[in-house]
Amino acid sequence: MQEFDEFLDPDLYLPVRGHQVRITSPSAWDGLRMRRLLADLDALTPEVERVEVRRLLGAAWDQLDRLGADSTIIALAGRTALLHFGKSPDAAAAFWNGEIDPDGDGEPVVAVDTSAPGYLGPDDPGGGPVDPASGLRAWFNPPEMAPVNAISPTLSWREVLACWRDIELDMHSAYGVDVNSGVLHERPWRWLEVRIRDLASSPGTRLHRAILPPIV
């Protein structure tokens, strides 16, 4: 179980030389801007990344400096923060822990899980060990766990940005929030992110209909 405070604290904490370095969450407005930036990697030039890292680290830059961190550690912390708030905590953790292949495509290197649904194909619900001779599992999960039967909506952040009008209207009708009121500059990124994810998974919202249109 995770600490309860971890669900409430929108900031990022990195262990550096025996200390916890706190990187304050960007505002919802800046979080959206970073999502746009990481959705278009051609725009993320080294010069742009340096500017974003300096802005994102803020007071943490001075803390790292006081800890005697060199430019390599600062760059590592900066890119980790950029991934954490601009992509996902999992991607940031993989980068910080050295699990991303620097010569690969930037995705974490993960061992193949032969028990996972879909390993044997889209109609495979996952389950027990696979017999190499027969190609069958010792036992299977319930059929509804097969990817072909999954109905949960999936949404990349590139698609989120394309559905911004739906999000804007849903935020007003579902939460009474006018995103043009300046609230995105006042709230942390996590505040907006959890609401967008909730809208995406709630049948009846405009965003849900946009990403999972009804079958006719």
mmCIF file of C-alpha atoms in Angstrom:
data_model
loop_
_atom_site.group_PDB
_atom_site.id
_atom_site.type_symbol
_atom_site.label_atom_id
_atom_site.label_comp_id
_atom_site.label_asym_id
_atom_site.label_seq_id
_atom_site.Cartn_x
_atom_site.Cartn_y
_atom_site.Cartn_z
ATOM 1 C CA MET A 1 0.000 0.000 0.000
ATOM 2 C CA GLN A 2 1.199 3.501 -0.785
ATOM 3 C CA GLU A 3 1.388 6.257 1.786
ATOM 4 C CA PHE A 4 -1.876 8.202 1.820
ATOM 5 C CA ASP A 5 -0.004 11.493 1.451
ATOM 6 C CA GLU A 6 1.420 10.290 -1.864
ATOM 7 C CA PHE A 7 -2.054 10.517 -3.373
ATOM 8 C CA LEU A 8 -2.492 14.095 -2.184
ATOM 9 C CA ASP A 9 0.963 15.552 -2.746
ATOM 10 C CA PRO A 10 1.351 16.655 -6.381
ATOM 11 C CA ASP A 11 5.100 17.321 -6.068
ATOM 12 C CA LEU A 12 8.020 15.094 -7.085
ATOM 13 C CA TYR A 13 10.705 13.988 -4.616
ATOM 14 C CA LEU A 14 14.082 12.697 -5.790
ATOM 15 C CA PRO A 15 16.743 11.120 -3.546
ATOM 16 C CA VAL A 16 20.063 12.908 -4.075
ATOM 17 C CA ARG A 17 23.086 12.324 -1.843
ATOM 18 C CA GLY A 18 21.038 11.295 1.142
ATOM 19 C CA HIS A 19 18.540 14.132 0.818
ATOM 20 C CA GLN A 20 15.051 14.429 -0.624
ATOM 21 C CA VAL A 21 14.967 17.074 -3.336
ATOM 22 C CA ARG A 22 11.474 18.461 -3.778
ATOM 23 C CA ILE A 23 10.417 19.564 -7.251
ATOM 24 C CA THR A 24 7.214 21.534 -7.042
ATOM 25 C CA SER A 25 4.415 20.540 -9.373
ATOM 26 C CA PRO A 26 3.828 22.884 -12.288
ATOM 27 C CA SER A 27 0.449 24.538 -12.577
ATOM 28 C CA ALA A 28 -2.278 22.828 -14.573
ATOM 29 C CA TRP A 29 -1.598 25.356 -17.344
ATOM 30 C CA ASP A 30 2.123 24.523 -17.480
ATOM 31 C CA GLY A 31 1.347 20.812 -17.184
ATOM 32 C CA LEU A 32 -0.768 21.039 -20.319
ATOM 33 C CA ARG A 33 2.012 22.924 -22.069
ATOM 34 C CA MET A 34 4.492 20.176 -21.194
ATOM 35 C CA ARG A 35 2.089 17.521 -22.417
ATOM 36 C CA ARG A 36 1.906 19.354 -25.730
ATOM 37 C CA LEU A 37 5.681 19.575 -25.827
ATOM 38 C CA LEU A 38 6.216 15.868 -25.230
ATOM 39 C CA ALA A 39 3.465 14.987 -27.711
ATOM 40 C CA ASP A 40 5.543 16.701 -30.410
ATOM 41 C CA LEU A 41 9.108 15.531 -29.800
ATOM 42 C CA ASP A 42 10.370 17.423 -32.847
ATOM 43 C CA ALA A 43 9.701 20.615 -30.898
ATOM 44 C CA LEU A 44 11.723 19.409 -27.889
ATOM 45 C CA THR A 45 15.148 20.605 -29.037
ATOM 46 C CA PRO A 46 18.089 20.589 -26.574
ATOM 47 C CA GLU A 47 17.743 24.360 -26.210
ATOM 48 C CA VAL A 48 14.019 24.115 -25.437
ATOM 49 C CA GLU A 49 14.641 21.271 -22.985
ATOM 50 C CA ARG A 50 17.241 23.325 -21.081
ATOM 51 C CA VAL A 51 14.794 26.213 -20.728
ATOM 52 C CA GLU A 52 12.003 23.875 -19.580
ATOM 53 C CA VAL A 53 14.259 22.109 -17.085
ATOM 54 C CA ARG A 54 15.455 25.386 -15.561
ATOM 55 C CA ARG A 55 11.864 26.598 -15.216
ATOM 56 C CA LEU A 56 10.603 23.299 -13.838
ATOM 57 C CA LEU A 57 13.353 22.756 -11.274
ATOM 58 C CA GLY A 58 12.946 26.234 -9.806
ATOM 59 C CA ALA A 59 14.102 26.217 -6.161
ATOM 60 C CA ALA A 60 15.202 22.583 -6.520
ATOM 61 C CA TRP A 61 18.038 23.796 -8.759
ATOM 62 C CA ASP A 62 19.450 25.785 -5.846
ATOM 63 C CA GLN A 63 19.007 22.826 -3.494
ATOM 64 C CA LEU A 64 20.875 20.562 -5.896
ATOM 65 C CA ASP A 65 23.609 23.150 -6.158
ATOM 66 C CA ARG A 66 23.946 23.294 -2.361
ATOM 67 C CA LEU A 67 24.247 19.502 -2.298
ATOM 68 C CA GLY A 68 27.189 19.771 -4.690
ATOM 69 C CA ALA A 69 25.359 18.141 -7.580
ATOM 70 C CA ASP A 70 27.211 18.460 -10.871
ATOM 71 C CA SER A 71 25.658 19.250 -14.235
ATOM 72 C CA THR A 72 25.042 15.545 -14.959
ATOM 73 C CA ILE A 73 22.937 15.076 -11.816
ATOM 74 C CA ILE A 74 21.055 18.307 -12.443
ATOM 75 C CA ALA A 75 20.312 17.260 -16.033
ATOM 76 C CA LEU A 76 19.152 13.835 -14.790
ATOM 77 C CA ALA A 77 16.854 15.424 -12.218
ATOM 78 C CA GLY A 78 15.537 17.894 -14.768
ATOM 79 C CA ARG A 79 14.685 15.333 -17.406
ATOM 80 C CA THR A 80 13.150 13.059 -14.771
ATOM 81 C CA ALA A 81 10.894 15.919 -13.676
ATOM 82 C CA LEU A 82 10.005 16.684 -17.287
ATOM 83 C CA LEU A 83 8.994 13.056 -17.846
ATOM 84 C CA HIS A 84 7.130 12.875 -14.531
ATOM 85 C CA PHE A 85 4.901 15.857 -15.212
ATOM 86 C CA GLY A 86 4.929 15.721 -19.011
ATOM 87 C CA LYS A 87 4.494 12.006 -19.617
ATOM 88 C CA SER A 88 3.982 9.726 -16.605
ATOM 89 C CA PRO A 89 5.480 8.892 -13.203
ATOM 90 C CA ASP A 90 6.349 5.410 -14.504
ATOM 91 C CA ALA A 91 8.380 6.828 -17.397
ATOM 92 C CA ALA A 92 10.162 9.190 -15.000
ATOM 93 C CA ALA A 93 10.966 6.395 -12.545
ATOM 94 C CA ALA A 94 12.296 4.194 -15.349
ATOM 95 C CA PHE A 95 14.558 6.999 -16.551
ATOM 96 C CA TRP A 96 15.787 7.866 -13.045
ATOM 97 C CA ASN A 97 16.496 4.190 -12.291
ATOM 98 C CA GLY A 98 18.397 3.686 -15.547
ATOM 99 C CA GLU A 99 15.809 1.316 -17.042
ATOM 100 C CA ILE A 100 15.432 3.247 -20.305
ATOM 101 C CA ASP A 101 17.770 2.198 -23.097
ATOM 102 C CA PRO A 102 19.612 5.405 -24.112
ATOM 103 C CA ASP A 103 19.999 4.025 -27.654
ATOM 104 C CA GLY A 104 16.373 2.896 -27.894
ATOM 105 C CA ASP A 105 13.115 4.725 -28.383
ATOM 106 C CA GLY A 106 12.925 6.149 -24.893
ATOM 107 C CA GLU A 107 10.542 3.523 -23.540
ATOM 108 C CA PRO A 108 11.366 1.498 -20.433
ATOM 109 C CA VAL A 109 13.017 -1.852 -21.043
ATOM 110 C CA VAL A 110 10.528 -4.349 -19.608
ATOM 111 C CA ALA A 111 10.822 -8.130 -19.525
ATOM 112 C CA VAL A 112 8.129 -9.987 -21.476
ATOM 113 C CA ASP A 113 5.373 -11.229 -19.168
ATOM 114 C CA THR A 114 4.158 -14.529 -20.640
ATOM 115 C CA SER A 115 1.230 -14.615 -18.190
ATOM 116 C CA ALA A 116 -0.186 -11.278 -19.362
ATOM 117 C CA PRO A 117 -3.412 -11.099 -21.391
ATOM 118 C CA GLY A 118 -2.701 -10.890 -25.101
ATOM 119 C CA TYR A 119 0.642 -12.733 -24.986
ATOM 120 C CA LEU A 120 -0.716 -15.472 -27.286
ATOM 121 C CA GLY A 121 -2.897 -13.132 -29.326
ATOM 122 C CA PRO A 122 -5.808 -10.712 -28.981
ATOM 123 C CA ASP A 123 -8.168 -13.458 -27.741
ATOM 124 C CA ASP A 124 -5.746 -14.678 -25.036
ATOM 125 C CA PRO A 125 -7.002 -13.737 -21.548
ATOM 126 C CA GLY A 126 -3.654 -14.587 -19.958
ATOM 127 C CA GLY A 127 -3.092 -17.026 -17.128
ATOM 128 C CA GLY A 128 -0.764 -19.905 -16.354
ATOM 129 C CA PRO A 129 2.480 -21.105 -17.957
ATOM 130 C CA VAL A 130 2.471 -21.818 -21.684
ATOM 131 C CA ASP A 131 3.300 -25.348 -22.831
ATOM 132 C CA PRO A 132 5.912 -24.870 -25.614
ATOM 133 C CA ALA A 133 4.782 -28.065 -27.321
ATOM 134 C CA SER A 134 1.045 -27.385 -27.526
ATOM 135 C CA GLY A 135 1.127 -23.602 -27.229
ATOM 136 C CA LEU A 136 -1.656 -23.814 -24.629
ATOM 137 C CA ARG A 137 -1.714 -22.478 -21.091
ATOM 138 C CA ALA A 138 -1.985 -24.647 -18.016
ATOM 139 C CA TRP A 139 -4.972 -22.505 -17.052
ATOM 140 C CA PHE A 140 -6.665 -19.362 -18.331
ATOM 141 C CA ASN A 141 -7.985 -16.159 -16.826
ATOM 142 C CA PRO A 142 -11.680 -15.285 -17.388
ATOM 143 C CA PRO A 143 -12.357 -14.693 -21.117
ATOM 144 C CA GLU A 144 -13.329 -11.049 -20.562
ATOM 145 C CA MET A 145 -9.703 -10.288 -19.704
ATOM 146 C CA ALA A 146 -8.664 -10.879 -23.326
ATOM 147 C CA PRO A 147 -7.668 -7.658 -25.125
ATOM 148 C CA VAL A 148 -10.277 -8.297 -27.823
ATOM 149 C CA ASN A 149 -12.987 -8.033 -25.153
ATOM 150 C CA ALA A 150 -11.624 -4.954 -23.432
ATOM 151 C CA ILE A 151 -13.929 -1.946 -23.636
ATOM 152 C CA SER A 152 -12.054 0.472 -21.411
ATOM 153 C CA PRO A 153 -11.270 3.686 -23.281
ATOM 154 C CA THR A 154 -7.647 4.403 -24.008
ATOM 155 C CA LEU A 155 -6.400 7.871 -24.695
ATOM 156 C CA SER A 156 -3.012 9.276 -25.541
ATOM 157 C CA TRP A 157 -2.258 12.826 -24.536
ATOM 158 C CA ARG A 158 -2.015 13.745 -28.196
ATOM 159 C CA GLU A 159 -5.682 12.726 -28.455
ATOM 160 C CA VAL A 160 -6.502 14.616 -25.249
ATOM 161 C CA LEU A 161 -5.281 17.829 -26.786
ATOM 162 C CA ALA A 162 -7.349 17.151 -29.894
ATOM 163 C CA CYS A 163 -10.448 16.834 -27.670
ATOM 164 C CA TRP A 164 -9.814 19.987 -25.662
ATOM 165 C CA ARG A 165 -13.207 21.528 -26.503
ATOM 166 C CA ASP A 166 -14.929 18.446 -25.072
ATOM 167 C CA ILE A 167 -12.779 18.633 -21.946
ATOM 168 C CA GLU A 168 -13.509 22.323 -21.546
ATOM 169 C CA LEU A 169 -17.267 21.731 -21.673
ATOM 170 C CA ASP A 170 -17.109 18.618 -19.475
ATOM 171 C CA MET A 171 -15.103 20.447 -16.834
ATOM 172 C CA HIS A 172 -17.850 23.053 -16.637
ATOM 173 C CA SER A 173 -20.803 20.650 -16.602
ATOM 174 C CA ALA A 174 -19.261 17.935 -14.408
ATOM 175 C CA TYR A 175 -17.248 20.016 -11.928
ATOM 176 C CA GLY A 176 -18.529 23.563 -12.363
ATOM 177 C CA VAL A 177 -15.044 24.660 -13.419
ATOM 178 C CA ASP A 178 -14.483 27.355 -16.031
ATOM 179 C CA VAL A 179 -11.032 26.525 -17.388
ATOM 180 C CA ASN A 180 -10.768 30.056 -18.801
ATOM 181 C CA SER A 181 -11.224 31.678 -15.387
ATOM 182 C CA GLY A 182 -7.529 31.501 -14.532
ATOM 183 C CA VAL A 183 -7.950 28.405 -12.355
ATOM 184 C CA LEU A 184 -5.424 26.464 -14.459
ATOM 185 C CA HIS A 185 -2.739 28.890 -13.278
ATOM 186 C CA GLU A 186 -3.722 28.371 -9.637
ATOM 187 C CA ARG A 187 -4.129 24.600 -9.402
ATOM 188 C CA PRO A 188 -1.371 21.983 -9.718
ATOM 189 C CA TRP A 189 -1.130 19.781 -12.766
ATOM 190 C CA ARG A 190 -2.299 16.671 -10.888
ATOM 191 C CA TRP A 191 -5.605 18.419 -10.069
ATOM 192 C CA LEU A 192 -6.403 18.707 -13.770
ATOM 193 C CA GLU A 193 -4.925 15.367 -14.802
ATOM 194 C CA VAL A 194 -7.082 13.274 -12.437
ATOM 195 C CA ARG A 195 -10.204 15.078 -13.626
ATOM 196 C CA ILE A 196 -9.384 14.522 -17.282
ATOM 197 C CA ARG A 197 -8.807 10.833 -16.605
ATOM 198 C CA ASP A 198 -12.118 10.641 -14.754
ATOM 199 C CA LEU A 199 -13.952 12.323 -17.632
ATOM 200 C CA ALA A 200 -12.328 9.932 -20.101
ATOM 201 C CA SER A 201 -13.566 6.873 -18.190
ATOM 202 C CA SER A 202 -17.067 8.162 -17.322
ATOM 203 C CA PRO A 203 -19.814 7.148 -19.787
ATOM 204 C CA GLY A 204 -21.977 10.092 -20.738
ATOM 205 C CA THR A 205 -19.240 12.714 -20.847
ATOM 206 C CA ARG A 206 -18.333 14.411 -24.117
ATOM 207 C CA LEU A 207 -14.752 13.220 -23.785
ATOM 208 C CA HIS A 208 -15.816 9.599 -23.276
ATOM 209 C CA ARG A 209 -18.049 9.763 -26.366
ATOM 210 C CA ALA A 210 -15.206 11.317 -28.364
ATOM 211 C CA ILE A 211 -12.739 8.551 -27.596
ATOM 212 C CA LEU A 212 -15.210 5.650 -27.373
ATOM 213 C CA PRO A 213 -18.089 6.409 -29.743
ATOM 214 C CA PRO A 214 -21.143 4.140 -29.415
ATOM 215 C CA ILE A 215 -21.304 1.120 -31.690
ATOM 216 C CA VAL A 216 -24.113 1.472 -34.237
#
